[in-house]
Every structure is written in C-alpha cells, then in structure tokens.
XYZ file of C-alpha atoms in Angstrom:
675
model
C 115.134 173.599 24.193
C 117.344 176.329 25.646
C 118.445 176.382 29.278
C 116.105 179.252 30.260
C 113.038 177.584 28.795
C 113.996 174.241 30.317
C 114.325 175.915 33.732
C 110.918 177.581 33.339
C 109.243 174.267 32.492
C 110.875 172.628 35.503
C 109.786 175.495 37.732
C 106.177 175.300 36.552
C 106.205 171.524 36.998
C 107.574 171.896 40.513
C 104.939 174.520 41.426
C 102.167 172.298 40.078
C 103.594 169.387 42.088
C 103.643 171.469 45.285
C 100.099 172.692 44.599
C 98.777 169.166 44.138
C 100.706 167.958 47.173
C 99.165 170.748 49.235
C 95.702 169.770 48.049
C 96.458 166.144 48.805
C 97.421 166.987 52.391
C 94.822 169.692 53.008
C 91.970 169.082 55.398
C 88.778 168.117 53.665
C 86.033 170.714 53.615
C 82.913 170.426 55.816
C 79.566 170.772 54.049
C 76.778 169.831 56.461
C 74.006 168.817 56.680
C 73.588 171.885 58.858
C 72.254 171.633 62.402
C 72.724 169.325 65.363
C 73.391 170.042 69.036
C 74.428 173.614 69.895
C 75.324 174.342 73.505
C 76.451 177.893 74.336
C 77.002 181.398 72.939
C 79.591 184.060 73.713
C 80.087 187.517 72.224
C 83.197 189.591 71.640
C 82.671 192.641 73.906
C 84.528 194.799 71.367
C 82.598 193.550 68.329
C 78.990 192.534 68.888
C 78.767 190.877 65.470
C 81.550 188.458 66.434
C 79.969 185.449 68.156
C 81.275 182.121 69.394
C 79.335 178.882 69.626
C 80.127 175.801 71.706
C 79.080 172.253 70.848
C 78.830 168.867 72.545
C 81.719 167.426 70.500
C 84.583 169.729 71.477
C 84.229 172.004 68.439
C 83.986 175.768 68.745
C 82.478 177.798 65.923
C 82.558 181.508 65.261
C 80.412 183.955 63.329
C 81.514 187.398 62.218
C 78.112 188.539 61.008
C 75.923 188.192 64.066
C 75.154 184.505 63.621
C 73.989 184.611 60.012
C 76.544 181.899 59.228
C 79.206 179.962 61.097
C 82.715 178.652 60.610
C 84.628 175.993 62.519
C 87.251 177.720 64.642
C 88.950 175.106 66.820
C 88.659 171.585 68.169
C 89.147 172.076 71.894
C 91.304 169.422 73.544
C 91.223 167.389 70.298
C 88.400 165.341 71.843
C 84.906 164.609 70.581
C 83.369 164.141 74.045
C 83.876 167.623 75.505
C 80.659 169.572 76.087
C 81.443 173.278 75.709
C 78.789 174.926 77.871
C 80.828 177.933 79.017
C 82.714 180.448 76.857
C 84.142 183.718 78.180
C 85.712 186.396 75.974
C 87.791 188.859 77.973
C 86.425 192.376 78.211
C 89.993 193.695 78.344
C 91.419 191.654 75.449
C 89.112 190.012 72.925
C 91.911 187.687 71.816
C 91.766 186.058 75.232
C 89.090 183.342 75.418
C 88.443 180.900 78.262
C 86.322 177.782 77.778
C 84.891 175.440 80.407
C 84.135 171.855 79.370
C 82.654 168.712 80.866
C 82.134 165.133 79.703
C 78.790 163.364 79.674
C 78.673 160.473 82.144
C 82.112 161.266 83.552
C 83.694 163.636 86.111
C 86.243 164.598 83.439
C 86.608 167.946 81.674
C 88.712 171.065 82.112
C 89.347 174.719 81.391
C 91.064 175.742 78.165
C 92.686 179.076 77.398
C 93.433 180.822 74.110
C 95.424 184.059 73.794
C 95.146 184.421 70.016
C 91.412 184.563 69.399
C 90.844 180.819 69.438
C 93.506 179.750 66.936
C 95.537 177.823 69.515
C 94.544 176.465 72.920
C 96.168 175.170 76.067
C 94.657 173.165 78.911
C 94.872 174.973 82.250
C 96.741 172.647 84.593
C 94.974 173.758 87.790
C 91.629 172.570 86.389
C 92.671 169.558 84.348
C 90.203 166.701 84.760
C 87.597 168.941 86.407
C 84.022 168.825 85.158
C 83.300 172.524 84.484
C 79.547 173.073 84.703
C 79.561 176.892 84.949
C 81.981 179.706 84.164
C 81.391 183.450 84.344
C 83.447 186.675 84.476
C 82.984 189.479 86.945
C 81.141 192.400 85.301
C 83.343 194.831 87.231
C 86.731 193.071 86.907
C 87.512 191.284 83.606
C 90.455 189.411 85.142
C 88.264 187.775 87.784
C 86.545 184.530 86.721
C 84.526 182.072 88.783
C 83.882 178.454 87.808
C 81.484 175.872 89.150
C 82.615 172.235 89.100
C 81.528 168.939 90.596
C 84.006 169.589 93.434
C 82.962 173.145 94.270
C 83.548 176.807 93.371
C 86.882 177.980 91.930
C 88.182 181.482 91.272
C 90.858 182.988 89.021
C 92.229 186.513 89.448
C 94.462 186.513 86.371
C 92.093 185.887 83.503
C 91.918 182.109 83.834
C 95.568 181.011 84.065
C 95.605 180.034 87.758
C 92.712 178.853 89.903
C 91.974 178.250 93.579
C 89.105 176.583 95.418
C 87.013 179.176 97.302
C 84.315 176.842 98.626
C 84.965 174.488 101.564
C 87.201 171.610 100.460
C 85.422 168.265 100.578
C 82.095 169.899 101.418
C 79.157 167.505 101.455
C 76.799 170.394 100.662
C 78.551 172.943 98.435
C 79.566 170.791 95.479
C 78.138 169.775 92.077
C 77.890 173.450 91.120
C 75.753 173.904 88.014
C 75.397 177.704 87.873
C 77.358 180.802 88.896
C 76.509 184.527 89.043
C 78.587 187.487 90.272
C 77.202 190.743 91.600
C 77.577 193.453 88.901
C 79.103 195.946 91.369
C 80.813 193.917 94.108
C 82.835 190.923 92.819
C 83.066 189.551 96.358
C 79.360 188.663 96.150
C 78.984 185.341 94.346
C 75.962 183.088 93.870
C 76.339 179.343 93.253
C 73.562 176.986 92.238
C 74.119 173.309 93.008
C 72.281 170.106 92.252
C 70.654 170.601 95.635
C 70.066 174.312 96.447
C 71.538 177.813 95.910
C 74.391 179.321 97.939
C 75.901 182.803 98.389
C 79.113 184.400 99.647
C 79.648 188.120 100.320
C 83.369 187.899 101.077
C 84.828 186.184 98.038
C 84.301 182.657 99.315
C 85.593 182.887 102.870
C 82.091 182.167 104.151
C 79.086 180.685 102.396
C 75.391 180.676 103.296
C 72.607 178.525 101.941
C 69.932 180.830 100.459
C 67.104 178.347 100.263
C 64.232 180.283 101.844
C 61.291 179.962 99.472
C 62.968 177.322 97.282
C 61.575 173.790 97.253
C 64.026 171.372 98.885
C 66.440 169.400 96.728
C 66.052 171.666 93.691
C 68.704 171.500 90.965
C 69.604 175.131 90.245
C 70.388 175.387 86.521
C 70.759 179.134 86.090
C 71.154 182.289 88.208
C 71.096 185.870 86.917
C 71.467 189.173 88.775
C 69.797 192.348 87.531
C 72.662 194.589 86.303
C 70.915 197.780 87.434
C 69.370 196.523 90.671
C 71.513 193.729 92.194
C 68.871 193.001 94.825
C 66.797 191.347 92.074
C 67.970 187.782 91.498
C 66.371 185.125 89.301
C 67.058 181.409 89.673
C 65.777 178.492 87.624
C 65.504 175.006 89.079
C 63.940 171.657 88.329
C 61.069 172.788 90.573
C 60.410 176.017 88.654
C 61.603 179.617 88.322
C 62.235 181.745 91.399
C 62.695 185.481 91.938
C 64.228 187.311 94.873
C 63.998 191.064 95.527
C 66.242 190.809 98.582
C 69.522 189.666 97.002
C 68.658 186.036 97.667
C 67.506 186.272 101.274
C 64.000 185.173 100.252
C 62.802 183.675 96.964
C 59.309 183.451 95.596
C 58.294 180.954 92.968
C 57.170 182.738 89.814
C 53.810 181.621 88.549
C 52.836 181.366 84.924
C 55.022 178.604 83.461
C 53.186 175.262 83.344
C 54.497 172.604 85.695
C 55.471 170.421 82.751
C 58.163 172.917 81.686
C 60.216 172.329 84.808
C 63.721 172.149 83.420
C 64.649 175.737 82.687
C 68.259 175.412 81.612
C 68.978 179.099 81.125
C 67.615 182.497 82.099
C 68.533 185.619 80.120
C 67.514 189.204 80.808
C 66.999 191.671 77.967
C 69.906 194.140 78.415
C 67.780 197.052 77.190
C 64.549 196.225 79.034
C 64.973 194.635 82.450
C 61.302 193.654 82.605
C 61.849 191.188 79.768
C 63.328 187.859 80.813
C 63.701 184.794 78.611
C 63.529 181.259 80.007
C 65.073 178.567 77.850
C 63.511 175.254 78.831
C 63.345 171.668 77.693
C 59.889 172.517 76.355
C 60.583 175.661 74.387
C 61.286 179.353 74.984
C 59.203 181.317 77.459
C 59.207 185.098 77.808
C 57.940 187.518 80.392
C 57.568 191.253 79.735
C 56.478 192.108 83.281
C 59.378 190.796 85.379
C 57.913 187.336 85.780
C 54.272 188.043 86.600
C 53.069 186.392 83.392
C 54.828 184.178 80.841
C 54.204 183.227 77.237
C 55.785 180.455 75.195
C 57.071 181.722 71.838
C 58.354 178.481 70.295
C 56.964 174.989 69.977
C 57.271 172.668 72.983
C 59.583 170.351 71.027
C 62.460 172.868 71.125
C 65.100 171.973 73.747
C 67.072 175.104 74.623
C 70.599 175.146 76.053
C 71.393 178.852 75.800
C 69.822 182.201 74.919
C 71.610 185.230 73.477
C 70.122 188.713 73.222
C 72.038 191.254 71.156
C 72.796 194.180 73.495
C 72.752 196.617 70.570
C 69.521 195.268 69.082
C 67.278 193.416 71.518
C 65.027 192.282 68.666
C 67.831 189.899 67.737
C 67.446 186.807 69.920
C 69.281 183.550 69.310
C 68.811 180.080 70.765
C 71.313 177.224 71.026
C 69.237 174.059 70.880
C 69.478 170.300 70.900
C 69.228 168.795 67.399
C 68.013 172.017 65.770
C 71.279 173.921 66.120
C 70.934 177.708 66.155
C 67.560 179.437 65.914
C 67.400 183.193 65.313
C 64.695 185.802 65.790
C 64.586 189.371 64.525
C 61.343 190.298 66.268
C 62.260 189.982 69.917
C 61.627 186.257 70.145
C 58.131 186.080 68.638
C 59.278 183.888 65.747
C 62.422 181.945 64.924
C 64.144 180.496 61.873
C 67.179 178.241 61.621
C 70.521 180.021 61.333
C 72.849 177.058 60.838
C 74.762 177.898 57.668
C 78.194 176.344 58.155
C 77.312 174.661 61.456
C 77.035 170.874 61.380
C 77.061 168.562 64.377
C 75.360 165.605 62.710
C 76.129 161.952 63.431
C 75.871 160.248 60.052
C 75.463 156.486 59.949
C 74.589 155.781 56.309
C 75.422 157.082 52.840
C 73.937 156.393 49.416
C 74.762 157.683 45.935
C 71.849 157.789 43.505
C 72.264 155.154 40.792
C 70.953 157.362 37.979
C 72.551 160.642 39.082
C 75.861 160.297 40.951
C 75.770 163.970 42.015
C 72.668 163.203 44.075
C 73.554 161.671 47.419
C 71.644 160.783 50.579
C 72.720 160.406 54.189
C 70.970 159.036 57.242
C 71.521 160.447 60.722
C 70.840 159.359 64.296
C 69.981 161.139 67.566
C 68.186 164.084 65.931
C 64.601 162.729 66.003
C 62.213 164.897 63.951
C 65.094 167.171 62.915
C 67.129 164.251 61.575
C 66.267 161.213 59.479
C 67.408 161.487 55.851
C 69.066 164.416 54.077
C 69.560 164.756 50.331
C 71.980 166.743 48.186
C 71.659 167.187 44.434
C 75.059 168.833 43.985
C 77.490 166.374 45.487
C 77.083 167.410 49.104
C 77.469 171.183 48.806
C 73.870 171.837 49.902
C 71.388 169.669 51.760
C 67.656 169.418 52.333
C 65.817 167.264 54.840
C 63.535 164.574 53.411
C 62.209 162.802 56.497
C 58.444 163.127 56.298
C 56.867 159.882 57.527
C 59.950 158.548 59.358
C 58.407 159.484 62.724
C 61.709 160.731 64.090
C 63.394 157.323 63.871
C 67.161 156.963 63.658
C 68.302 155.867 60.197
C 70.940 153.125 60.214
C 71.068 152.176 56.526
C 70.000 153.296 53.042
C 69.617 151.441 49.756
C 68.139 152.048 46.311
C 66.011 149.377 44.721
C 66.044 148.249 41.079
C 63.094 150.599 40.487
C 65.236 153.506 41.843
C 63.026 153.991 44.897
C 64.814 154.582 48.197
C 64.577 152.476 51.327
C 65.667 153.455 54.832
C 66.527 150.984 57.569
C 65.614 152.387 60.976
C 65.554 151.297 64.578
C 61.908 150.380 63.992
C 61.709 148.694 60.627
C 62.042 149.386 56.900
C 60.663 152.529 55.278
C 60.162 153.105 51.563
C 60.045 156.526 49.927
C 56.889 157.134 47.944
C 56.917 160.574 46.413
C 58.074 162.841 49.239
C 56.794 160.678 52.112
C 58.269 157.575 53.715
C 55.955 154.663 54.510
C 56.825 151.695 56.665
C 56.973 148.340 54.871
C 54.965 145.821 56.853
C 54.661 143.249 54.070
C 57.338 141.091 55.691
C 57.084 137.300 55.792
C 58.775 135.330 58.548
C 60.042 131.761 58.714
C 57.842 129.267 60.549
C 58.799 128.514 64.153
C 61.114 125.542 64.724
C 59.423 122.114 64.730
C 58.940 120.535 68.178
C 61.564 117.966 69.226
C 61.009 114.522 67.686
C 59.851 111.696 69.925
C 62.401 109.036 70.800
C 62.751 106.312 68.225
C 61.349 108.373 65.357
C 63.472 109.572 62.489
C 62.876 113.156 61.430
C 64.043 115.246 58.559
C 64.821 118.882 58.762
C 66.994 121.589 57.410
C 70.393 122.139 58.997
C 71.241 125.716 59.864
C 73.674 127.903 58.008
C 75.993 127.882 60.980
C 76.630 124.170 60.557
C 76.311 123.329 56.881
C 75.288 124.490 53.439
C 71.608 124.468 52.612
C 69.347 125.208 49.748
C 66.406 127.537 50.207
C 63.034 126.045 49.301
C 61.231 127.097 46.170
C 59.116 130.199 46.577
C 55.863 128.249 46.416
C 56.916 125.980 49.248
C 58.199 128.938 51.241
C 54.834 130.692 50.952
C 52.903 127.758 52.316
C 55.113 127.247 55.359
C 56.047 130.814 56.292
C 54.266 132.887 58.874
C 52.013 135.613 57.474
C 53.246 139.190 57.232
C 52.702 141.510 60.171
C 54.085 144.758 61.611
C 57.858 144.748 61.285
C 59.758 146.828 63.845
C 63.207 145.231 63.914
C 66.340 147.356 63.868
C 67.638 147.322 60.287
C 71.412 147.435 60.595
C 72.482 147.152 56.945
C 71.225 146.856 53.386
C 72.910 145.394 50.288
C 71.911 144.930 46.680
C 73.040 142.052 44.515
C 71.580 142.214 41.015
C 67.832 142.749 41.402
C 67.697 141.333 44.942
C 67.869 143.452 48.089
C 69.115 142.092 51.412
C 68.537 143.443 54.910
C 70.517 142.476 58.012
C 68.234 143.058 60.993
C 67.997 142.381 64.704
C 65.522 139.553 64.089
C 66.919 137.862 60.987
C 68.264 138.150 57.453
C 65.670 139.220 54.861
C 65.542 139.513 51.087
C 63.325 141.320 48.596
C 62.823 140.765 44.879
C 60.151 143.480 44.665
C 62.388 146.551 45.080
C 61.648 146.545 48.777
C 57.850 146.558 48.586
C 57.772 143.167 50.297
C 60.344 141.117 52.189
C 60.747 137.524 53.267
C 63.061 136.053 55.821
C 65.859 133.994 54.316
C 65.025 130.417 55.351
C 67.289 127.971 57.082
C 68.832 130.181 59.782
C 68.291 129.929 63.465
C 66.950 133.169 64.981
C 69.890 135.554 64.984
C 70.718 139.241 65.008
C 72.504 140.126 61.780
C 74.745 143.185 61.774
C 76.210 143.349 58.273
C 75.457 142.313 54.719
C 77.373 143.018 51.490
C 76.693 141.871 47.946
C 78.180 142.113 44.488
C 76.545 140.351 41.555
C 75.555 136.889 42.883
C 77.981 136.875 45.836
C 76.387 137.775 49.160
C 78.194 137.935 52.509
C 76.279 138.365 55.773
C 77.395 138.291 59.373
C 76.689 138.839 63.002
C 79.522 140.249 65.093
C 81.266 136.886 65.375
C 80.096 134.629 62.538
C 79.502 134.876 58.804
C 77.685 133.082 56.005
C 78.289 133.210 52.253
C 76.119 132.675 49.196
C 77.566 132.400 45.702
C 74.263 132.061 43.864
C 72.241 135.086 44.866
C 71.005 133.724 48.162
C 69.804 130.292 47.055
C 72.436 128.407 49.031
C 74.361 129.578 52.065
C 77.502 128.244 53.704
C 79.038 129.137 57.022
C 82.602 130.386 56.600
C 85.409 130.622 59.094
C 86.545 134.123 59.966
C 90.198 135.179 60.375
C 91.588 133.641 63.561
C 93.011 136.922 64.847
C 89.795 138.895 64.252
C 87.743 138.954 67.442
C 84.740 140.876 66.090
C 83.495 142.148 62.737
C 82.867 145.873 62.328
C 82.677 146.176 58.515
C 82.590 144.094 55.339
C 82.505 144.307 51.541
C 82.511 142.123 48.416
C 84.432 143.125 45.292
C 83.816 142.374 41.599
C 86.159 139.397 41.586
C 84.356 137.760 44.491
C 86.943 138.848 47.020
C 85.627 138.994 50.576
C 86.733 141.847 52.849
C 86.159 141.995 56.596
C 87.525 144.359 59.212
C 87.566 144.910 62.924
C 89.766 145.956 65.815
C 92.735 143.951 64.526
C 92.653 145.454 61.036
C 91.428 144.384 57.604
C 91.490 140.930 56.027
C 90.709 139.673 52.529
C 89.856 136.227 51.164
C 90.190 135.277 47.500
C 89.048 131.682 47.990
C 85.501 132.086 49.284
C 86.518 132.322 52.923
C 88.746 129.242 53.030
C 91.713 131.410 54.003
C 92.356 135.044 54.900
C 95.284 137.383 54.393
C 96.155 140.918 55.341
C 96.888 143.498 52.652
C 100.593 144.215 52.247
C 101.666 147.583 53.666
C 98.140 148.401 54.874
C 98.636 149.090 58.555
C 95.449 150.062 60.312
C 93.214 149.044 63.205
C 89.653 149.621 64.398
C 88.035 149.487 60.962
C 84.857 151.579 60.684
C 83.774 150.883 57.121
C 84.774 149.021 53.978
C 83.202 149.901 50.632
C 83.895 148.560 47.157
C 83.723 151.411 44.654
C 82.798 149.851 41.320
C 83.670 152.841 39.118
C 87.243 153.175 40.349
C 87.781 149.478 41.134
C 89.078 150.188 44.604
C 88.149 149.373 48.165
C 87.665 152.488 50.318
C 88.372 152.177 54.038
C 87.897 154.345 57.122
C 89.378 153.224 60.425
C 89.637 154.393 64.018
C 87.752 157.014 66.032
C 90.928 159.128 66.221
C 92.338 158.345 62.777
C 92.014 161.018 60.088
C 93.419 158.906 57.231
C 91.242 157.644 54.377
C 92.590 154.543 52.625
C 92.013 153.027 49.195
C 93.163 149.646 47.873
C 93.148 149.472 44.086
C 92.191 146.161 42.455
C 93.594 143.893 41.242
C 97.148 145.054 42.021
C 96.274 145.936 45.653
C 98.134 149.231 45.385
C 97.421 151.472 48.391
C 96.522 155.160 48.397
C 95.796 157.309 51.412
C 94.738 160.870 52.271
C 94.984 162.808 55.510
C 91.503 164.288 55.701
C 91.865 166.183 58.964
C 88.661 164.556 60.251
C 87.764 161.429 62.208
C 85.954 159.478 59.522
C 83.159 156.980 59.795
C 82.876 156.222 56.060
C 84.601 157.066 52.775
C 82.895 157.130 49.391
C 83.681 158.469 45.924
C 81.717 161.030 43.985
C 82.896 162.059 40.546
C 86.642 162.681 40.593
C 86.948 163.218 44.334
C 86.127 161.534 47.629
C 83.594 162.333 50.305
C 83.632 161.246 53.927
C 81.155 161.098 56.753
C 82.389 161.914 60.230
C 81.402 160.603 63.621
C 79.837 163.838 64.831
C 80.542 166.590 62.304
C 78.538 165.807 59.190
C 79.915 165.360 55.676
C 83.394 166.415 54.548
C 84.551 166.619 50.944
C 88.007 166.200 49.439
C 89.349 169.359 47.756
C 89.027 168.666 44.060
C 92.277 167.586 42.412
C 93.155 169.177 39.068
C 95.013 166.819 36.766
C 97.644 167.768 34.216
C 95.311 167.355 31.230
C 92.791 169.757 32.681
C 95.508 172.281 33.587
C 96.893 172.056 30.038
C 93.503 172.958 28.598
C 93.416 176.292 30.458
C-alpha cells in the first residue's frame, strides 16, 4: 500500500472514530410521550409565530410555527424544581428574554436573563433566591419591568439586569404578590395583586393604596389586566370570583355568570382585536365572555386546569392554553374547540418501563401525576411515537408494568393490579390473602407454627392446604410497587404483602409465611427471586417455594433498586452505591471501578448480558456492567435518568420529569462498510 493510500485510510478511520465518539458523547434525543404540565406562554414581539413555553421543571421550550410543535430550548438554572410562570421577551430586542421562577413549597426562585435568544442564561444577582410569582413589562417602555415576589414589588429600569424594591420594605400588607399589571400609557401606574387584596401606585411605588372597594375580604388576586385602549377598565380574578372596575380600580364589581365552583381563575386574557372578549382560565376549564363580562360560557370540559391563555394578536381565532397534565391545547375557532398541540413537548414523570416479549420494538411506559391524561403509553416503533392506552385505569398512577406468560399486560397502581383485556384495563380482585396470625398460645401448651422469613427459611404449604387456610379473595387496593417474572410465575411487591400468580395475573395469592409487611422491590430470573422492603430482603432459589432472609451490605442504609442476573448474582443499590453478591447473599462486594451513588434503577438485560444502571437525580451518566467479566461502559446522556433499558442496538432512558430519551443510534464498522 502506497503512502498516499495509507494516509487516506488513516484519515477515514480517524474521521469515523471522531464521528462515533461524538455520537457517544451526544445528548440523547427526547421522544415523549407528549404532554404534561405547561405553565406559561410568551411571544416574540417581532415574530408572532415564535413562541416560548415555560414548564414546572425548569425547562423552556420554543415553537417557530405558532405552537404547532415544540423544541426544548434551555434548562433554566439547571434545576428540575423551578416553576417558570413568567416569561418576557423584550420589545426592543427579541434576543433578550427575562424569566421569573419560583419553587413549590419553598420561598426560593429567581430571575434569569438571556441575551442570545435563550441559548445561554445567567441568574440575576439582585433577585437570587426570590420567589418570582409575577413578571410583566411596561407596554410603553420595554426597558421597564415589574416583578411580584413573596417579599413585595420590584422594578427594573434596564431590561432586567438590576432591580430595586418599590413597595414598603418589611410590609405586613403589601407582600406575597401574585399578579402585576402596568398601565398601558403611564408606567408609573402599577397594580399588584397579593394573597390578600389588590394594591395600586400612581407614582412608581413611592406610595401605595389598597384598592379593595367591592372585593371580598382576604381574596387571593391571581390575575390583573388593564384594557389597552381604555385604562380605566381593569379586570381582576381572585379566589372569590372575577371583578371588573370601570374607575381604574377605585371601585370593583363582582362579575356574575361564572358558577361559584369555578373560583380559582388563574389567568385573565383580553382578545387584542375585540376588547369585549375576555378569556378566564380557571381550575375548572376555560370561560369566555363576548360582552365584557355580562355573561360567560365555558368552552372546555371542567377537568381542564388552565395556567395560561395566549391569543394570537394577528389572528384572534388562534387561542392556546397551557394546562396541567394536558400540556398545550390549541383552538383555531376562537376558543370554541381545542385539540392537543404537544408535538415535541414532554413533561412526563415515568416510573415504569416494559419491552414487549414478542416484539422488542413495542414498548410501554407508566406515568404518575397525570390522572386521566396519564396512565400507560405505548410505542410500536421503539419510542419514536406514543399513544395513550389507559382506558379503565380510572386515572390511577402506574408504578409498575409486567407481561404475563400469555403476553397480556398488567399494571401495578396505587390502588391495585389492573390487567389489559383488549383495549381496556380491568382491576384484578381475585386476590387471596394469608389467614390472620393465630392467637397467642396459653401457658404450658406447646404450639407449632411457621417461622417468618425474617428469622428463618420456610417452605410454603402445598396449594391445596393454602386454599383451605387462606382468606377468601376480595377487593384489592394495595399500592403495587414492583412486578417481576420468574419462569411462568409473576410476583408483586405491594404495600400489604408479597404476592404471586401462576395464572398470568388473572388471580393472585399472598406468599405465605411472612409477617404483614410493605414490600418495595422484587426481582426474578429463572428460579431465583429476590424481594425486599427498604431495609430487609428475602431470597428464594426454587421459584418461591422456600424463602430465606439474607443480610444486606453493612454500609447500605436503604435499598432503592435491585436485580438478579442469569448466573444467580444478586444486585442491590442505594445511597451508598451498588453491591453484588455471588454467594446467595452471604457476602457483598462493590464492582471495581464503578463509582456511583444514589442508585435509581438496576436492570439485567438478558440479550446483551449486562446490568444497566441509572443513578442520582443530578447524574446524567448511564452505566452498564457486562457479565461475566464485569467490564464497565458508560454514556453521558445529557439527562437526569430514572431508568436505563436496551432496545435493539441502542439504549433508551426514562427521565425524572421529561419523558423518554433515546440514545443516538451507533453505526458499526460492518454496517459502514456495506454502504
């Protein structure tokens, strides 16, 4: 081979190496399931098709086609607990974006500033640690911003870089500011809604007056809007209803028409092209008035919880809602009807994952906190697209999924076991319980009884004996924390006991011999079954016939994940890391060169003969331990992972709050040579 050809081969090899290395280090790609909690909209004043969307997990999304689809833009503050309820895009410079954030159950939060269209962000020092509940720009001065916090009202005159308190310091009245509005003509006139009542200043905060006339005492004021053409008209929404003032807040009148049950109106939005049309986003759906509040009509179902409303100023028929659980809803008929518009937006908290045994490209995930809009989602193409399949689950959170020997699916929920029959889930109530403990023996009498698994090994009774002594089946509503399958037997770790099924989940019986206990984890491979609470574990080597209590690693204070491999190796993890036993729990060792803490999940992948591990709420690394040589691989996914699984020739992860992410597919040398 001549020198030129040899150089060319080396160059191609080096380029391929760099390409693969780049793929290896690249962030994994998000693929849904779409939906979840959406909090707030903002629009680029210079491009009305360019929208921004805030979430409850610190992520900001953007859309460049009017909300038809979304793309993750930035993770504000690199925190998953920041609620982004306020986004302001500068009218003078659309690259300048200011975000106000707060933290649920905490006075923490802050203001964040971007000068490059949201690519990079910096925390504004003046407002660090402040819970920002409202943020709005002056319609007449784009550099003037006003923020409402738990401490009071703050103002910036330089586009959000420096802030000063303009309400009385330490005020016992003007604090916990939930809403802000600025007069469209005079920026010195500012309205502030607190958790108590509304306030107003006409001199930029030097003096404040309580404008409570007509408002029921102790009303939380969620939203205030000022008519852009007639500033004397002011609307305010509170926990006690919706109010309207025609005297710039001197006197309010409660608007009739919205039922008393729809009290929490989180946001008011006026149609920019028709001032008689006002939308009220409530915790019981969207309401609309076309006659300035005289009459109201609900245009969505009462189950829709609305956090923000956006009306396109160039096309008022385009109305969008940011909702809890349902993500973004869009209307093209002025708010009469809505459809989901969540392509690319996922804020799902996934707690369980299952690959179909007969078709590995078909996968299922279970979610929590989304009620009727959550449950179970299925993908038939490896996670690229998803469809909800939750009919019959009654809005229950799904903690675990398993597939029975007959290929039917089972879901473990907060309220029992559900089995998929056709397209509908049905709760399994054919569950048999152990008999109650025998009463204490009288003095002097010798009794016989079974010792518990926490003290010694035991043998389960024959099925005929078990049937005669067990309690009859009845409604089963325990929390089902984990499933496992060993051979043709299914196991369920629940809040009321450990259960097994030899009927593909159609019926269950409590594993005998245990004292009443809440079981958190169960793992099985062939005839080896490992089950545990947070602090103790039991092991069966014969498919659940006999169980023995095993001693956990001394340095492990609490179990958070477990697995069993093909060789009978036992894997447990927790805050102190991951431990493995090759002698049935008699001793435990750490894995050489595997340095991790706060283990989230451990999964034995049969096809690749490796243990897949996710660890830490802030750790973006996915780990794999190949068996039997215990060689370690790892990937920087770019996401905080809850679980890692394999699908085909690549990996897939589930995140804590952002749905499913998929590893960019690696191209090996053989495949490249064939092209």
